[in-house]
Short mmCIF file of C-alpha atoms in Angstrom, two decimals:
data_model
loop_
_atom_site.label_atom_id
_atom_site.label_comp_id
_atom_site.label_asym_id
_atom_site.label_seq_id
_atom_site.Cartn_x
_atom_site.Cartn_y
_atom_site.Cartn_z
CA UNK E 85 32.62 -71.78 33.47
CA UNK E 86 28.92 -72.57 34.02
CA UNK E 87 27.45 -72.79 37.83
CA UNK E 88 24.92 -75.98 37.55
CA UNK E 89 22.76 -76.67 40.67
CA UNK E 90 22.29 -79.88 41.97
CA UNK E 91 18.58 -78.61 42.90
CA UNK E 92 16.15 -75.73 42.41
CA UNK E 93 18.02 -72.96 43.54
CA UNK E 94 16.34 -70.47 46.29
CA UNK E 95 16.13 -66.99 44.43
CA UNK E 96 16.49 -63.89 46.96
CA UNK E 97 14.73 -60.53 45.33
CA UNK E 98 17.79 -57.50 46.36
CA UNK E 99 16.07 -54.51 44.17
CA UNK E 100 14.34 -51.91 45.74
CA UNK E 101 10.69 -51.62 43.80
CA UNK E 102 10.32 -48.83 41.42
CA UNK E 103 7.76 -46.93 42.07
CA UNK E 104 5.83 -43.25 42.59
CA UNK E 105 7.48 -41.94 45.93
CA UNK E 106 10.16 -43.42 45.62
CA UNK E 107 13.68 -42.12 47.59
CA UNK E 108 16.02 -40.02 44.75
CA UNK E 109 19.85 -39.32 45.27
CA UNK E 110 19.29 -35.58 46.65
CA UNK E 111 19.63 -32.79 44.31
CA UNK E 112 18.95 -35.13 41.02
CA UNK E 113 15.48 -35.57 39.06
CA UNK E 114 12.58 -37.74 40.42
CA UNK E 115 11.03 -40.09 38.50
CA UNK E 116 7.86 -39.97 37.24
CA UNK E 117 5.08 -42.50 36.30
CA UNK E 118 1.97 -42.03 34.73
CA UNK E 119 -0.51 -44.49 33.15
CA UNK E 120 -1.75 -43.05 29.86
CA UNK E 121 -3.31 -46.16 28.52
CA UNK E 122 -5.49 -48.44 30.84
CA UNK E 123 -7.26 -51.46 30.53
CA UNK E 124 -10.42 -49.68 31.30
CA UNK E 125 -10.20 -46.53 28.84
CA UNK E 126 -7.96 -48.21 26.15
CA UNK E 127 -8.41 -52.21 26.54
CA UNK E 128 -5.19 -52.19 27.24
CA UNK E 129 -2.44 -50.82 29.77
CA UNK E 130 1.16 -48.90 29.32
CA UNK E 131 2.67 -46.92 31.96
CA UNK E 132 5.60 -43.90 30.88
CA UNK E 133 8.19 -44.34 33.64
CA UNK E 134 10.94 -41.03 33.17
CA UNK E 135 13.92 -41.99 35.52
CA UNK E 136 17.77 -41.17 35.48
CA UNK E 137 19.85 -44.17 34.61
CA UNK E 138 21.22 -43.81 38.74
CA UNK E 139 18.06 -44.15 40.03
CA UNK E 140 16.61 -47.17 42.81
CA UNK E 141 19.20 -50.09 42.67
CA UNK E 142 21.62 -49.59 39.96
CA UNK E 143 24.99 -50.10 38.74
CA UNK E 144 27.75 -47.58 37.84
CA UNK E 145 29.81 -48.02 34.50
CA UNK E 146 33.20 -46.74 34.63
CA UNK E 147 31.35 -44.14 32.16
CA UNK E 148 29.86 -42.54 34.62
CA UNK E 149 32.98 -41.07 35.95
CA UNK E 150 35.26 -40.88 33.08
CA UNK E 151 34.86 -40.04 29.40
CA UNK E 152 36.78 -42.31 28.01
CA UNK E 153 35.47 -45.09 30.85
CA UNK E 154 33.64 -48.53 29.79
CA UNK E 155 29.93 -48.29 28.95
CA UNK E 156 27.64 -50.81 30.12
CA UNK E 157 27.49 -52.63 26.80
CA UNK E 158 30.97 -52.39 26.40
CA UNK E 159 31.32 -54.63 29.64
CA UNK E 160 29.84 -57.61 28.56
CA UNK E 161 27.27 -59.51 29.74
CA UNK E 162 29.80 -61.80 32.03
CA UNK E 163 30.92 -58.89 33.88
CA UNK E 164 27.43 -59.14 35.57
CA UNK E 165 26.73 -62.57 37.26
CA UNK E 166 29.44 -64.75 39.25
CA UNK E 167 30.02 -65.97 42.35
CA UNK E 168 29.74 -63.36 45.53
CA UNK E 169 30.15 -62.91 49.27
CA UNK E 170 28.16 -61.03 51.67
CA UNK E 171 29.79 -58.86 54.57
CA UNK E 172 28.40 -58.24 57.39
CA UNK E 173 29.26 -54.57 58.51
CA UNK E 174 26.16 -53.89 60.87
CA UNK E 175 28.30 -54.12 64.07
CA UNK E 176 30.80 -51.44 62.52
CA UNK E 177 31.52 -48.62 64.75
CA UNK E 178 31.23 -45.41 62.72
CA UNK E 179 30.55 -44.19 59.19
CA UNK E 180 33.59 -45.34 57.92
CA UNK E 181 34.50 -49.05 57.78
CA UNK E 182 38.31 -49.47 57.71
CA UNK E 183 40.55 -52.39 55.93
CA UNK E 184 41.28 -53.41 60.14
CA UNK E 185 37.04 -54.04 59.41
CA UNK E 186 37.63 -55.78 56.47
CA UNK E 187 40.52 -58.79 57.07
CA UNK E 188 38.43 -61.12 59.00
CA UNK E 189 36.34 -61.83 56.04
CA UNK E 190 39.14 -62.50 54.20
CA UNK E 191 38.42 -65.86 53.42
CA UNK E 192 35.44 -65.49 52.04
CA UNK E 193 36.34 -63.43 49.42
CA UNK E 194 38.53 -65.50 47.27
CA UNK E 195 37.46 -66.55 44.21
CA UNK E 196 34.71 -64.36 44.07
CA UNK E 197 33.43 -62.19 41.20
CA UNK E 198 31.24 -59.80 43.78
CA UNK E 199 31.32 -58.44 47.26
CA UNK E 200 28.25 -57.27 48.94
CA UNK E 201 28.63 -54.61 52.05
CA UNK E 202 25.72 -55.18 54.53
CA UNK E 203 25.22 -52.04 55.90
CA UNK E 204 21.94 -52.52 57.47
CA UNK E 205 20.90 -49.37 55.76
CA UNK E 206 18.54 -50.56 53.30
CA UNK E 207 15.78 -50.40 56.24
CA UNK E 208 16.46 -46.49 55.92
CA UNK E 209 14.39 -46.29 52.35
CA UNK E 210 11.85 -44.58 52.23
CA UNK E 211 12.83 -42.12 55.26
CA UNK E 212 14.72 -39.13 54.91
CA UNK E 213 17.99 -39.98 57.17
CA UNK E 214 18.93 -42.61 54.57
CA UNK E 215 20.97 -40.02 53.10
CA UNK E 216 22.25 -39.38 56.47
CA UNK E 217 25.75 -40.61 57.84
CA UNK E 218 25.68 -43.83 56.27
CA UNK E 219 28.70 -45.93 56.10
CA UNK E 220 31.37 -45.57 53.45
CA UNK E 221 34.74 -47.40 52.82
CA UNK E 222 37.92 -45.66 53.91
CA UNK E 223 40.39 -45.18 51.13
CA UNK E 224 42.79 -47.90 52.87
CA UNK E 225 39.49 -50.30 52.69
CA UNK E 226 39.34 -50.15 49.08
CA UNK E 227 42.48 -50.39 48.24
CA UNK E 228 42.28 -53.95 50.39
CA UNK E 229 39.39 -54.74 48.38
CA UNK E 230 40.67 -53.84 45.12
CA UNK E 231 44.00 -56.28 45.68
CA UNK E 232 40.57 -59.26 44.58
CA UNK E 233 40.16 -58.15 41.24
CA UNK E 234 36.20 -58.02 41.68
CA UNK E 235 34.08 -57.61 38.90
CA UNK E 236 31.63 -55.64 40.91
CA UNK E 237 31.09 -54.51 44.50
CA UNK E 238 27.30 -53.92 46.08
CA UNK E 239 26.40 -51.83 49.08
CA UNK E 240 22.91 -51.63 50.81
CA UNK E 241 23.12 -47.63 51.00
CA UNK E 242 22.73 -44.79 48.33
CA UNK E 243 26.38 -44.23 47.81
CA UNK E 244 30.14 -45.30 48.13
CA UNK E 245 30.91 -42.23 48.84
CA UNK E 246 29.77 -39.32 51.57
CA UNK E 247 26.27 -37.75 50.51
CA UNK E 248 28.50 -34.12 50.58
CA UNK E 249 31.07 -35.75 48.46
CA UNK E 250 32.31 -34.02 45.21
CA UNK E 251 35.57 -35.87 44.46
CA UNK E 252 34.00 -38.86 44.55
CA UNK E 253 37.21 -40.98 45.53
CA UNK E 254 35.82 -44.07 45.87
CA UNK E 255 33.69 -44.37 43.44
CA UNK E 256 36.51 -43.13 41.31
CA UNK E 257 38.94 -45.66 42.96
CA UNK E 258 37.11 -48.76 41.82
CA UNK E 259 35.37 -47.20 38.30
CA UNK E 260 38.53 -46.42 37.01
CA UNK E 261 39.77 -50.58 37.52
CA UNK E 262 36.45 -51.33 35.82
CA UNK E 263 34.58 -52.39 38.69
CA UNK E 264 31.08 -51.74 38.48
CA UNK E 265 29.11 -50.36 41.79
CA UNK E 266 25.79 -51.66 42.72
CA UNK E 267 23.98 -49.32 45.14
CA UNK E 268 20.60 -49.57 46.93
CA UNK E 269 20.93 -53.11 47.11
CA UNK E 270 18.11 -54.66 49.76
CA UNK E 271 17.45 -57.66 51.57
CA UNK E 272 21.16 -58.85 52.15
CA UNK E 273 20.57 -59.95 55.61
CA UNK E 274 18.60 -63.12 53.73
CA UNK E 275 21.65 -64.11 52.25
CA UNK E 276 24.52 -66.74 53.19
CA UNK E 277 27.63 -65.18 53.70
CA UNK E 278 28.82 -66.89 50.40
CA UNK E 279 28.22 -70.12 48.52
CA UNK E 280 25.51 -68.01 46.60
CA UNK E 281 25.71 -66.43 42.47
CA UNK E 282 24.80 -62.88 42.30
CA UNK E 283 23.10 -61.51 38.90
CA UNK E 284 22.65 -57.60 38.26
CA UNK E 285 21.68 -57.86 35.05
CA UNK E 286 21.14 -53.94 33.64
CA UNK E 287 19.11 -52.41 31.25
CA UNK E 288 20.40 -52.97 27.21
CA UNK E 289 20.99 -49.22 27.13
CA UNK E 290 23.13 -47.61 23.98
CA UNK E 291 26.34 -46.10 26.01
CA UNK E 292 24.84 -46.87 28.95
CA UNK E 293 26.89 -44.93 32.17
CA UNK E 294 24.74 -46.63 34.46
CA UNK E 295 21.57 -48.54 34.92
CA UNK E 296 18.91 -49.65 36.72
CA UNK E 297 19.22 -53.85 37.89
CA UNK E 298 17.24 -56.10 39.00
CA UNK E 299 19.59 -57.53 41.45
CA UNK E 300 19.02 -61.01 42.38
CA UNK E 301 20.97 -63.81 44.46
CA UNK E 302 20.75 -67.50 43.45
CA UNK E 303 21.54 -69.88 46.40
CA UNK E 304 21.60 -73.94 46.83
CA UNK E 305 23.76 -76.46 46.78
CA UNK E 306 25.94 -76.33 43.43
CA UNK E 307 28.55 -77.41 41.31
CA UNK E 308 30.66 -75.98 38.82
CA UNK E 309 31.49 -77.25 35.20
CA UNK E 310 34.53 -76.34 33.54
#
């Protein structure tokens, strides 16, 4: 099925910007940049970037989790673009956001390939209590979720899971029905709540368990051709 639009469509940036400084998952490697050839010196420039494939926004392959899970080039490259909704979770009362949470937007989510969870947490980067208390799906919230058969599911925090989590029970939850997880989306509150195709196109990486994206929305009035 191709998505055509009727006119340009308005492209919304959701990828954090790599750079030096940047926030890491705690406990993990930081990246590192350097510039060993410049324009200046060399007549030309090249920077060495050293990052973990989890690192800034990026996606989750069911390899991640399980050894005999889907690699990202295993996936396919249709497994990362489709049609998505946007849920807006600001108002929720604690850290974790229930199914009860979940059914009003229930509308919105069919025929989707992608949900995105607005958090509002992605204005947390960059300072140290966005690893702190940020909201996570109940186990009874995923399962509700899962029932969709999403490609892919995107949050605007570091993690599905608690920052003190070992099990990993979400995470494991959706990875193991191949849904990929996109985490440290940004920007959501720019988007509709649907009527918009979401790309998170990952690096070409050889048994790739995860990735960085550059996650983008593509919004406008279109039409689809069979």
């Amino acid at each position: 099925m191709d998505v055509i639009f009727s006119s340009k469509p308005i492209v919304t940036d959701l990828s954090h910007t790599l750079a030096p400084g940047m926030p890491y998952f705690p406990g993990t490697e930081p990246p590192v940049f350097a510039r060993p050839f410049t324009v200046a010196s060399h007549g030309f420039a090249e920077q060495r970037i050293t990052l973990l494939t989890h690192c800034g926004t990026h996606m989750d392959a069911p390899a991640h989790l399980f050894a005999a899970g889907a690699t990202l080039e295993q996936l396919g490259l249709s497994h990362f673009i489709g049609p998505a909704a946007v849920l807006d979770l600001t108002r929720s009362p604690g850290p974790l956001v229930g199914s009860d949470e979940l059914r009003p937007f229930r509308s919105l989510l069919s025929g989707k390939d992608f949900v995105l969870l607005r958090t509002g947490w992605s204005s947390r980067w960059g300072n140290d209590d966005y690893f702190r208390a940020f909201p996570v799906l109940a186990e009874a919230a995923a399962l509700w979720l899962a029932d969709f058969h999403f490609k892919g599911i995107g949050v605007d925090a570091v993690s599905f899971d608690r920052i003190d989590s070992t099990a990993l029970p979400i995470h494991r939850f959706f990875l193991s029905r191949n849904i990929v997880l996109i985490e440290n989306l940004t920007n959501l509150e720019s988007l509709p709540a649907d009527e918009f195709l979401f790309c998170c196109l990952p690096l070409k990486l050889a048994e790739g368990d995860g990735a960085p994206v550059r996650a983008v929305a593509l919004s406008g009035r279109a039409y689809e051709k069979k």
